[in-house]
Coordinates of C-alpha atoms and ligand atoms in Angstrom, one line a residue:
X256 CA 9.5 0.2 24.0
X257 CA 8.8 2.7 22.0
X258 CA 8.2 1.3 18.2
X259 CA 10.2 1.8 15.3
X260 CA 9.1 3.8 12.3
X261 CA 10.4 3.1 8.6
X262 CA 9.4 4.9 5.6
X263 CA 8.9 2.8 2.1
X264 CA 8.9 4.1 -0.8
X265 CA 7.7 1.6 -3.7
X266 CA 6.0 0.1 -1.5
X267 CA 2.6 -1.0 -4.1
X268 CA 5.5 -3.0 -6.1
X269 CA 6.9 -6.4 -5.5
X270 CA 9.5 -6.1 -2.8
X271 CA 7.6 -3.2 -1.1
X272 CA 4.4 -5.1 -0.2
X273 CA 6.8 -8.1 1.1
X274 CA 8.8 -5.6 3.2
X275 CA 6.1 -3.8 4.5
X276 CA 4.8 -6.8 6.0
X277 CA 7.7 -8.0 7.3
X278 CA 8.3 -5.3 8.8
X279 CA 4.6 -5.0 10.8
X280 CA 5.6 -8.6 11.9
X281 CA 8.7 -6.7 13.2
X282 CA 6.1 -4.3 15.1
X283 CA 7.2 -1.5 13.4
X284 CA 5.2 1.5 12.3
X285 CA 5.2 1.7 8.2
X286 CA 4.6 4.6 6.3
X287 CA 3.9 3.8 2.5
X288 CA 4.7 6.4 -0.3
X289 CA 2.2 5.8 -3.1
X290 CA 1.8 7.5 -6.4
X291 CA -1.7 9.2 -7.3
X292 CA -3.6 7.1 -9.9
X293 CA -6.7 6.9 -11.7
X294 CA -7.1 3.1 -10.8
X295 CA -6.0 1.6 -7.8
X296 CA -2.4 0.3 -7.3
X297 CA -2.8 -1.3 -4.1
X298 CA -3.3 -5.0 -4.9
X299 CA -0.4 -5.9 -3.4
X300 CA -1.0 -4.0 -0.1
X301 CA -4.3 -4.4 0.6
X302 CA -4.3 -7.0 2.8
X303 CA -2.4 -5.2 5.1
X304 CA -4.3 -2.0 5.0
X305 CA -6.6 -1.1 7.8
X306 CA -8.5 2.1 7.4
X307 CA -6.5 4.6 10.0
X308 CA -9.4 5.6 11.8
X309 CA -9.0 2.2 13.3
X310 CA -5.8 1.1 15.3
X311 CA -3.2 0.3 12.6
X312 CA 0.5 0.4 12.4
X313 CA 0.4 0.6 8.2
X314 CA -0.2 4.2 6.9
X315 CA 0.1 5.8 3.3
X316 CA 0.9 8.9 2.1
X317 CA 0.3 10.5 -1.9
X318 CA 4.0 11.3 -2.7
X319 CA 6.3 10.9 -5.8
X320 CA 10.1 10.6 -6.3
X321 CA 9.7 13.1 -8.9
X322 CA 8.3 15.8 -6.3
X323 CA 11.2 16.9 -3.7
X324 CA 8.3 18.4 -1.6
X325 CA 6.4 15.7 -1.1
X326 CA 9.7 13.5 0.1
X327 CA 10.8 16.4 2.3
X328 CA 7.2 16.9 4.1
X329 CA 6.8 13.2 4.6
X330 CA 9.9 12.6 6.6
X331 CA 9.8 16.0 8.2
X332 CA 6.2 14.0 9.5
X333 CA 7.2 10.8 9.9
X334 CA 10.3 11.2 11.2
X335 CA 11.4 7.9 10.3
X336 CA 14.3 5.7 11.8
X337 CA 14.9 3.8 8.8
X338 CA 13.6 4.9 5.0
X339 CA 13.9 1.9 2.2
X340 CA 14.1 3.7 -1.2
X341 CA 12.3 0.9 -3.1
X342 CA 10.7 3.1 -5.9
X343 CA 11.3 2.9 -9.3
X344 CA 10.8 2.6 -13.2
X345 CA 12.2 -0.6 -12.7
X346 CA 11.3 -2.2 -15.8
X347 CA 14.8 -2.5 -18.2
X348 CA 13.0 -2.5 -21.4
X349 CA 10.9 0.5 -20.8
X350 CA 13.7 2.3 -19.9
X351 CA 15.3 2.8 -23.5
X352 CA 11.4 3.9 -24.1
X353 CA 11.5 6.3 -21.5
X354 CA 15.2 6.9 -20.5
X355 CA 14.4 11.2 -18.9
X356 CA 11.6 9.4 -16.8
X357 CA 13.4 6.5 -15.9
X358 CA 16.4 9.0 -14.9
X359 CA 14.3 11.6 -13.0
X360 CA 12.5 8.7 -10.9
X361 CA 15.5 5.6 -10.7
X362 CA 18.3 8.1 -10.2
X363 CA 17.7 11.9 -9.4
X364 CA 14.7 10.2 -7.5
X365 CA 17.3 9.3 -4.8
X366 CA 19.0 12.2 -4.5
X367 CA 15.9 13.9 -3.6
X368 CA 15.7 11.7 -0.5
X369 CA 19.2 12.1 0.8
X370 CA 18.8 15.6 0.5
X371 CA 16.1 15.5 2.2
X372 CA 17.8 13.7 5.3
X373 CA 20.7 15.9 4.8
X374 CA 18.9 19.4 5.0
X375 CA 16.4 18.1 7.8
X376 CA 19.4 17.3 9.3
X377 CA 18.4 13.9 10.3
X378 CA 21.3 12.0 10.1
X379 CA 19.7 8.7 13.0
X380 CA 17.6 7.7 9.3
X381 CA 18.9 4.6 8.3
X382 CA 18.9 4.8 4.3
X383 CA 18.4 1.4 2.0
X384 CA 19.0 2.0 -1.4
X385 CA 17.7 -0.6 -3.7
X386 CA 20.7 -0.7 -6.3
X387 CA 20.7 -3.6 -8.8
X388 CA 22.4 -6.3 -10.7
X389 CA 22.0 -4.1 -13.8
X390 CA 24.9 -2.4 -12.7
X391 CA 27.4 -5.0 -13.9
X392 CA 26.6 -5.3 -17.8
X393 CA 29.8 -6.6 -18.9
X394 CA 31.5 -10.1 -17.8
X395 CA 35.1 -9.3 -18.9
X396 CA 36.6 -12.8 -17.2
X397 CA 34.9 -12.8 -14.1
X398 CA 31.9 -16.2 -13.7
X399 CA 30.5 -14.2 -10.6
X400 CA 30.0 -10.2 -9.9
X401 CA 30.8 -9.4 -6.1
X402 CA 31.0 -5.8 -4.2
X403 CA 34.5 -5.3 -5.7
X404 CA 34.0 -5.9 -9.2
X405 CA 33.6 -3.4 -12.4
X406 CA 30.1 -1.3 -12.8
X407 CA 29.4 -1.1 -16.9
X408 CA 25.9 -0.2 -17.2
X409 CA 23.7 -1.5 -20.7
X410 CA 20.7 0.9 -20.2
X411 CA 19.3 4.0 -19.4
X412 CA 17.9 2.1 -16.1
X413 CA 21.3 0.7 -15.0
X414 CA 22.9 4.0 -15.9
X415 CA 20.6 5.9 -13.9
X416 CA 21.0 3.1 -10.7
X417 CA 24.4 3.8 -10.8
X418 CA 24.0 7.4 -10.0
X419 CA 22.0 6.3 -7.0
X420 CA 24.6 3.6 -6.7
X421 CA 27.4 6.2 -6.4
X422 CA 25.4 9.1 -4.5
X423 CA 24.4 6.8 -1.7
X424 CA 28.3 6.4 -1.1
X425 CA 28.5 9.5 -1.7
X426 CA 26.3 10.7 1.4
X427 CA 27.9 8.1 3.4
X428 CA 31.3 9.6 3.0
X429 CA 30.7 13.1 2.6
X430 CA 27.9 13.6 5.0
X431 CA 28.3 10.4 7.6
X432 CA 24.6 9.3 6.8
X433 CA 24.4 5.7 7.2
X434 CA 23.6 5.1 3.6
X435 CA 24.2 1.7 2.4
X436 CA 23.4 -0.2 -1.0
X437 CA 21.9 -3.5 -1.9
X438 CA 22.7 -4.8 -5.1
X439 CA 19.8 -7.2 -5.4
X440 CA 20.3 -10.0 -8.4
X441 CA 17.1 -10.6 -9.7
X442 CA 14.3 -12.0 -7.4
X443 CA 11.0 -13.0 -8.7
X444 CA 7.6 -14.0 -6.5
X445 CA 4.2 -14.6 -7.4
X446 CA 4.2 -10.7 -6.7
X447 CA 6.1 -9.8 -9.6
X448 CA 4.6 -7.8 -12.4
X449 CA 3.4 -9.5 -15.0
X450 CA 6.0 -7.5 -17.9
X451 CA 9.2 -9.2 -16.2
X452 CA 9.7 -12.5 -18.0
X453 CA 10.0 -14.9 -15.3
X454 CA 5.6 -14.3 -14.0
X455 CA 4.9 -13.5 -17.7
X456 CA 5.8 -17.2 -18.7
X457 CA 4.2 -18.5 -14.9
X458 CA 0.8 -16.6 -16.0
X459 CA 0.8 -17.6 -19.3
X460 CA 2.0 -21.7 -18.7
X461 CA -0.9 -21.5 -16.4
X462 CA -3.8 -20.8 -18.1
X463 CA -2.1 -22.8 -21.0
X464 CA -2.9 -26.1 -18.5
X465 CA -5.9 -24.8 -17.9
X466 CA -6.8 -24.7 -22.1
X467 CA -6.7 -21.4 -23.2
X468 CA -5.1 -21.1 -27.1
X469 CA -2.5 -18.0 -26.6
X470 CA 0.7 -18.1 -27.7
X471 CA 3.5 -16.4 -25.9
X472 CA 5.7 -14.0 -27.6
X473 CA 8.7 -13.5 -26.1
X474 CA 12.8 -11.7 -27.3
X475 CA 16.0 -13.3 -25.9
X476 CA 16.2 -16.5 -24.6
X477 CA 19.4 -16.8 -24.1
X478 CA 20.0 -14.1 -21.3
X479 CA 21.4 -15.9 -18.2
X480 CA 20.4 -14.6 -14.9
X481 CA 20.7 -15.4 -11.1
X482 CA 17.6 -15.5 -10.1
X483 CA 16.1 -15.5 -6.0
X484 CA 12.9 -15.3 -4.2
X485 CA 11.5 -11.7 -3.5
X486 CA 10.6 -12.7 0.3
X487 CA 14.3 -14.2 0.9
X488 CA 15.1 -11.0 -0.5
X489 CA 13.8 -8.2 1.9
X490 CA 14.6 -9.9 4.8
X491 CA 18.3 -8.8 3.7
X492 CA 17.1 -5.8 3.2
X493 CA 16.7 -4.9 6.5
X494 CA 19.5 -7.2 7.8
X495 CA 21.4 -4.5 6.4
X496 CA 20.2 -1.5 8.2
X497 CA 21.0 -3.7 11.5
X498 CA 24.5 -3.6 11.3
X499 CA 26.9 -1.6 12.8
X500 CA 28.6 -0.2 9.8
X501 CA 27.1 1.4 6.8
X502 CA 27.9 -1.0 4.0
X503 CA 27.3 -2.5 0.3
X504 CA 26.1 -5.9 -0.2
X505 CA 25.4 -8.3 -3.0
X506 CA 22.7 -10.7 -2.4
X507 CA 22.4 -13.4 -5.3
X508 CA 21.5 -17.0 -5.4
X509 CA 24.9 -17.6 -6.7
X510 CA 23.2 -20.0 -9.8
X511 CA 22.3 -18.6 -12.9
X512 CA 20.0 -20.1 -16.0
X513 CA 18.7 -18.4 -19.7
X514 CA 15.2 -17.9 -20.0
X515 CA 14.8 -20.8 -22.0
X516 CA 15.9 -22.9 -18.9
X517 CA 12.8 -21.1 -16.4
X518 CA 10.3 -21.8 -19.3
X519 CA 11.4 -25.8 -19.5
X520 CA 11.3 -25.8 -15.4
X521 CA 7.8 -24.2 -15.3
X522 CA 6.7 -26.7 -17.9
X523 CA 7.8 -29.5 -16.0
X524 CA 6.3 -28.3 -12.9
X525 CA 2.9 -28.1 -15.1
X526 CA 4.0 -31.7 -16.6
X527 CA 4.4 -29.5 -20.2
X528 CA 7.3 -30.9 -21.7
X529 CA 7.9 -28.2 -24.1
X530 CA 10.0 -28.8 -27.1
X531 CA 12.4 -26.0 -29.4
X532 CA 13.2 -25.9 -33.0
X533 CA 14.6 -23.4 -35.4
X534 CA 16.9 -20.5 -34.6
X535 CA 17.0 -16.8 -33.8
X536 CA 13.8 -15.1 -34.7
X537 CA 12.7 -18.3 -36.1
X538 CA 12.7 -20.4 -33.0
X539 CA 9.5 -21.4 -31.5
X540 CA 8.5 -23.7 -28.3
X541 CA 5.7 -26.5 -28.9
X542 CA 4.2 -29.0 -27.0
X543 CA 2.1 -32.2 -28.1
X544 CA -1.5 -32.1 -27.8
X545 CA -3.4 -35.6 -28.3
X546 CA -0.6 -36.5 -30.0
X547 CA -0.4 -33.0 -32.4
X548 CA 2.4 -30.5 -32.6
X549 CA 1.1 -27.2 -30.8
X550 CA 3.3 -23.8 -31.3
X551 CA 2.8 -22.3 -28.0
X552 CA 6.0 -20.3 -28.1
X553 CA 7.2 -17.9 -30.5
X554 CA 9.8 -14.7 -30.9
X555 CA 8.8 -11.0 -31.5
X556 CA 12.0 -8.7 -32.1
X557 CA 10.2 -6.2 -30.5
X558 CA 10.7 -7.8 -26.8
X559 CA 14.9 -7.4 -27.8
X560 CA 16.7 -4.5 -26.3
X561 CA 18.4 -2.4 -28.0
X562 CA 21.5 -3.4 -25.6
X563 CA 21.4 -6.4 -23.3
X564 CA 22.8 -7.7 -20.1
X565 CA 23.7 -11.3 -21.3
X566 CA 24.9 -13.0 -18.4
X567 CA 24.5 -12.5 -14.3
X568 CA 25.7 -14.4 -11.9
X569 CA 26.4 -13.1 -8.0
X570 CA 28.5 -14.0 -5.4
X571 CA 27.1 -13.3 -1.3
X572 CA 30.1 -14.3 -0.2
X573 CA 30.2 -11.2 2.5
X574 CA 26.6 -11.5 3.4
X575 CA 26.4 -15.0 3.7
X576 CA 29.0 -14.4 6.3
X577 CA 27.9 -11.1 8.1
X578 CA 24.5 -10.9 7.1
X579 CA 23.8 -14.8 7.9
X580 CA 22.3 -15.0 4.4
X581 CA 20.7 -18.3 3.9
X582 CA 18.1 -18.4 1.1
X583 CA 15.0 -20.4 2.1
X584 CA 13.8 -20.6 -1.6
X585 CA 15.9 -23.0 -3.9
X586 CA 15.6 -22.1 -7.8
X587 CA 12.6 -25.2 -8.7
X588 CA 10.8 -24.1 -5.2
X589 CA 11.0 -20.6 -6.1
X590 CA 9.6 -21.4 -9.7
X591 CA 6.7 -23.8 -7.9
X592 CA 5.3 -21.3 -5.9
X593 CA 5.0 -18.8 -8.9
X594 CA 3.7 -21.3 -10.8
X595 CA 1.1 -22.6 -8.1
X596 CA -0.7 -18.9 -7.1
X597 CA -0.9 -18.5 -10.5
X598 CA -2.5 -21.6 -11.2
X599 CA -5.0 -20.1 -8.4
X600 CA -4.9 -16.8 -10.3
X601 CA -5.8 -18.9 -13.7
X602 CA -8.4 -21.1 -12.5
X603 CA -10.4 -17.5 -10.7
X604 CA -10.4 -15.8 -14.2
X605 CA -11.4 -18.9 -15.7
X606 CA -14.6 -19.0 -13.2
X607 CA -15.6 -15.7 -13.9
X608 CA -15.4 -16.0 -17.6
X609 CA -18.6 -18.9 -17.1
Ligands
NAP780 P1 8.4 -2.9 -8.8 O1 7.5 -4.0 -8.5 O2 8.4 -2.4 -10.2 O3 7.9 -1.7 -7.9 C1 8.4 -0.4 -8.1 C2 7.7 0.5 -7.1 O4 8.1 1.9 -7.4 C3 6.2 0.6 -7.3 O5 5.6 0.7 -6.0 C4 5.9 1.8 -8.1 O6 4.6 2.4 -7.9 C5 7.0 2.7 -7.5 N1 7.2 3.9 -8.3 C6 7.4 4.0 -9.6 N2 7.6 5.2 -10.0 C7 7.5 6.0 -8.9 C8 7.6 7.4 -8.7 N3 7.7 8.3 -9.7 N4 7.4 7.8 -7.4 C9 7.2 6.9 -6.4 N5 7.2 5.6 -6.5 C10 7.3 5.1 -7.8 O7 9.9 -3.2 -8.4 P2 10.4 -4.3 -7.4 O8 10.7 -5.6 -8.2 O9 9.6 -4.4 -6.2 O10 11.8 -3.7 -7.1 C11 12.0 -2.8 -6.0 C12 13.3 -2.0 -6.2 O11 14.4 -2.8 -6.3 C13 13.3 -1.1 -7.5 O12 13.9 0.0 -7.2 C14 14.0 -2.0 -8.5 O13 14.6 -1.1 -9.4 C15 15.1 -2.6 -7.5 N6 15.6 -3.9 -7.9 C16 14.7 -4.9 -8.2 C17 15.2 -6.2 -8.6 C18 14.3 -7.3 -8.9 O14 14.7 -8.3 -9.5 N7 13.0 -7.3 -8.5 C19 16.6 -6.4 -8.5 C20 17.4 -5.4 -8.2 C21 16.9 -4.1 -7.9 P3 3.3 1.9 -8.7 O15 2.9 0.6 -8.1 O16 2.4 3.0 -8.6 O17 3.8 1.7 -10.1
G4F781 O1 12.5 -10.1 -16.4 P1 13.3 -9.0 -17.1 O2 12.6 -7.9 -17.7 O3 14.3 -8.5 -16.0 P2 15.7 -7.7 -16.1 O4 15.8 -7.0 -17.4 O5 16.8 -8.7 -15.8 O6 15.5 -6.7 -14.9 C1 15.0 -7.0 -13.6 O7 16.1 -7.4 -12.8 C2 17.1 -6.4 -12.5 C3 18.1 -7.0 -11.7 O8 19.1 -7.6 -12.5 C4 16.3 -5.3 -11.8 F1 17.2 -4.3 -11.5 C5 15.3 -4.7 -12.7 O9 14.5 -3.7 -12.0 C6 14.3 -5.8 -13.1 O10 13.6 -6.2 -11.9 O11 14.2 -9.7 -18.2 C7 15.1 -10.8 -17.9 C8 15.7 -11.3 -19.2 C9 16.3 -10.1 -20.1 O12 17.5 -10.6 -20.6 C10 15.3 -9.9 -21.2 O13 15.9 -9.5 -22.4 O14 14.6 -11.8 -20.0 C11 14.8 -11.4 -21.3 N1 13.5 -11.4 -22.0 C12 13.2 -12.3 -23.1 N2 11.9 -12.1 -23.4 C13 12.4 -10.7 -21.7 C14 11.4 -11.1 -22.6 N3 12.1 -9.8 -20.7 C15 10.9 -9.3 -20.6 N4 10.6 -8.4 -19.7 N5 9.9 -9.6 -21.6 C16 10.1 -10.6 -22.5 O15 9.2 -10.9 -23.3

């Protein structure tokens, strides 16, 4: 049978690396868009990389969302059956830093794929696109989002999702492309860069056990969010470009926690109990040390947004039932396994240092 071939873009982040090898388990050929850089981005990738003058089934290609001509030439080449638009400023924060980027790459980035199916008139692709909880910034009465309810964006990242949001249903109707969204709650992994909270406190508890003196500065604790593991994660993915119909889907651990909740589980998992006092900006997290108070934990403003998404919380109801959703990772194994590569990760930098 002849092999199918699925194009990736994002796929030196998080949920690409995870996909990409799911999808070689799946004996599938992968083509990977990467981004020129000075250093290499590949970590995540590179145990899957074979050089391609060798049999391999994992390619790469230079590209950029930004570039329409480098999107169009790929799948003109590739000719892929399914194409997972993973790529994106995905960081919320940096997004009010760099809202035109975060725009051209998150939301017109998109577009420049879709019209590239459209006007290659390739209308077999399969299209993913990786829309997000960010979506639903507001919680009017509602304790869980699902497919049906209200879109209020916070940030220039959510705003510009939503355009891809909407133009991915747009194509679907207007063009019959099956186009179909994910809107992923957050999902973390021992992959996840090291700016999102959830690894920024796994890294930094770890080489805490292992003695270093930092302290971690961090802004709102009290955000809630729902939050899942990255490999449970891209198996729905593709689920969804198996069905029959092009459709939306919510996938969401259905729980949700504040910030301040992941720290105290990653400290338990370490056997850190950590303690809290004061308020606001004043608030810090200590620990004791042979029996002395340690601050290990303290607020900068400048990790605050300027508008926040206080509270997420999904509901798979549909793709439990037509996507057989069924998380392996509960919430504490989810938090363990971050917390146990980077223990790995903590101890290797701690051997090189002497
Ligand atoms: P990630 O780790 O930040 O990966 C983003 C990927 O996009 C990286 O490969 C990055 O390349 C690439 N990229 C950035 N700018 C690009 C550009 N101009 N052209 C081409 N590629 C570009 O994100 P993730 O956590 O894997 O998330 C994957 C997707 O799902 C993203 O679209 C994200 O917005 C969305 N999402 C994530 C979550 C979550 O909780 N993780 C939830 C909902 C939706 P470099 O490696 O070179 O930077
Ligand atoms: O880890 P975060 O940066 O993730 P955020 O903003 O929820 O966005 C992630 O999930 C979205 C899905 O809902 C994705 F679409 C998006 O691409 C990304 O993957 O922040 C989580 C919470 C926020 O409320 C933030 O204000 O943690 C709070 N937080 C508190 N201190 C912090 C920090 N966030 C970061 N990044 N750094 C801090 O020091």
């Amino acid at each position: 049978m002849k092999k199918k071939i699925a194009l990736i873009t994002g796929t030196t982040g998080q949920d690409g690396s995870y996909l990409a090898e799911l999808l070689l388990k799946k004996k599938y050929k992968v083509h990977g868009l990467i981004r020129k850089s000075s250093s290499f981005n590949t970590k995540r990738i590179d145990h899957l990389y074979i050089d391609p003058h060798n049999r391999t089934n994992f390619f790469l290609h230079y590209g950029d969302l930004t570039d329409s001509n480098s999107i169009y030439n790929l799948i003109h080449n590739i000719r892929p059956n399914e194409i997972y638009n993973l790529g994106a400023q995905s960081h919320v924060g940096v997004s009010f830093e760099n809202p035109e980027y975060t725009a051209e790459v998150s939301g017109i980035g998109t577009l420049r794929v879709l019209e590239a199916i459209r006007f290659l008139k390739m209308k077999n692709i399969k299209f993913y696109q990786a829309s997000t909880s960010e979506l639903f910034g507001e919680k009017y009465k509602q304790k869980t989002f699902n497919e049906q309810s209200k879109f209020h964006p916070k940030s220039p990242y959510g705003a510009a999702k939503l355009y891809s949001y909407w133009i991915t249903s747009v194509y679907r109707e207007a063009y019959g492309l099956f186009a179909c969204n994910g809107i992923l709650f957050n999902h973390e992994s021992p992959r996840r860069g090291e700016t999102f909270v959830t690894r920024k406190i796994t890294r930094f508890l770890t080489r805490k056990k292992l003695g270093s003196n930092e302290i971690l500065y961090l802004g709102n604790l009290d955000a809630k969010r729902d939050w899942g593991h990255a490999k449970d994660y891209v198996e729905m993915q593709w689920k969804i470009l198996q069905q029959k119909k092009p459709e939306d889907y919510v996938i969401a651990s259905g729980e949700t926690r504040t910030v301040r909740e992941f720290i105290n589980t990653a400290g338990k998992l370490l056997n850190m109990k950590i303690y809290w006092t004061g308020k606001g900006l004043k608030e810090v997290g200590y620990i004791y040390e042979d029996g002395r108070k340690r601050t290990i934990i303290k607020i900068d403003k400048k990790y605050f947004r300027p508008n926040e998404v206080d509270y997420l919380r999904g509901s798979s109801k549909k793709a439990y039932k037509k996507l057989n959703f069924k998380p392996k990772y509960s919430f504490i194994n989810l938090v363990r396994d971050m917390i146990d590569e980077d223990l790995l990760l903590a101890q290797e930098e701690l051997n090189k240092k002497y």
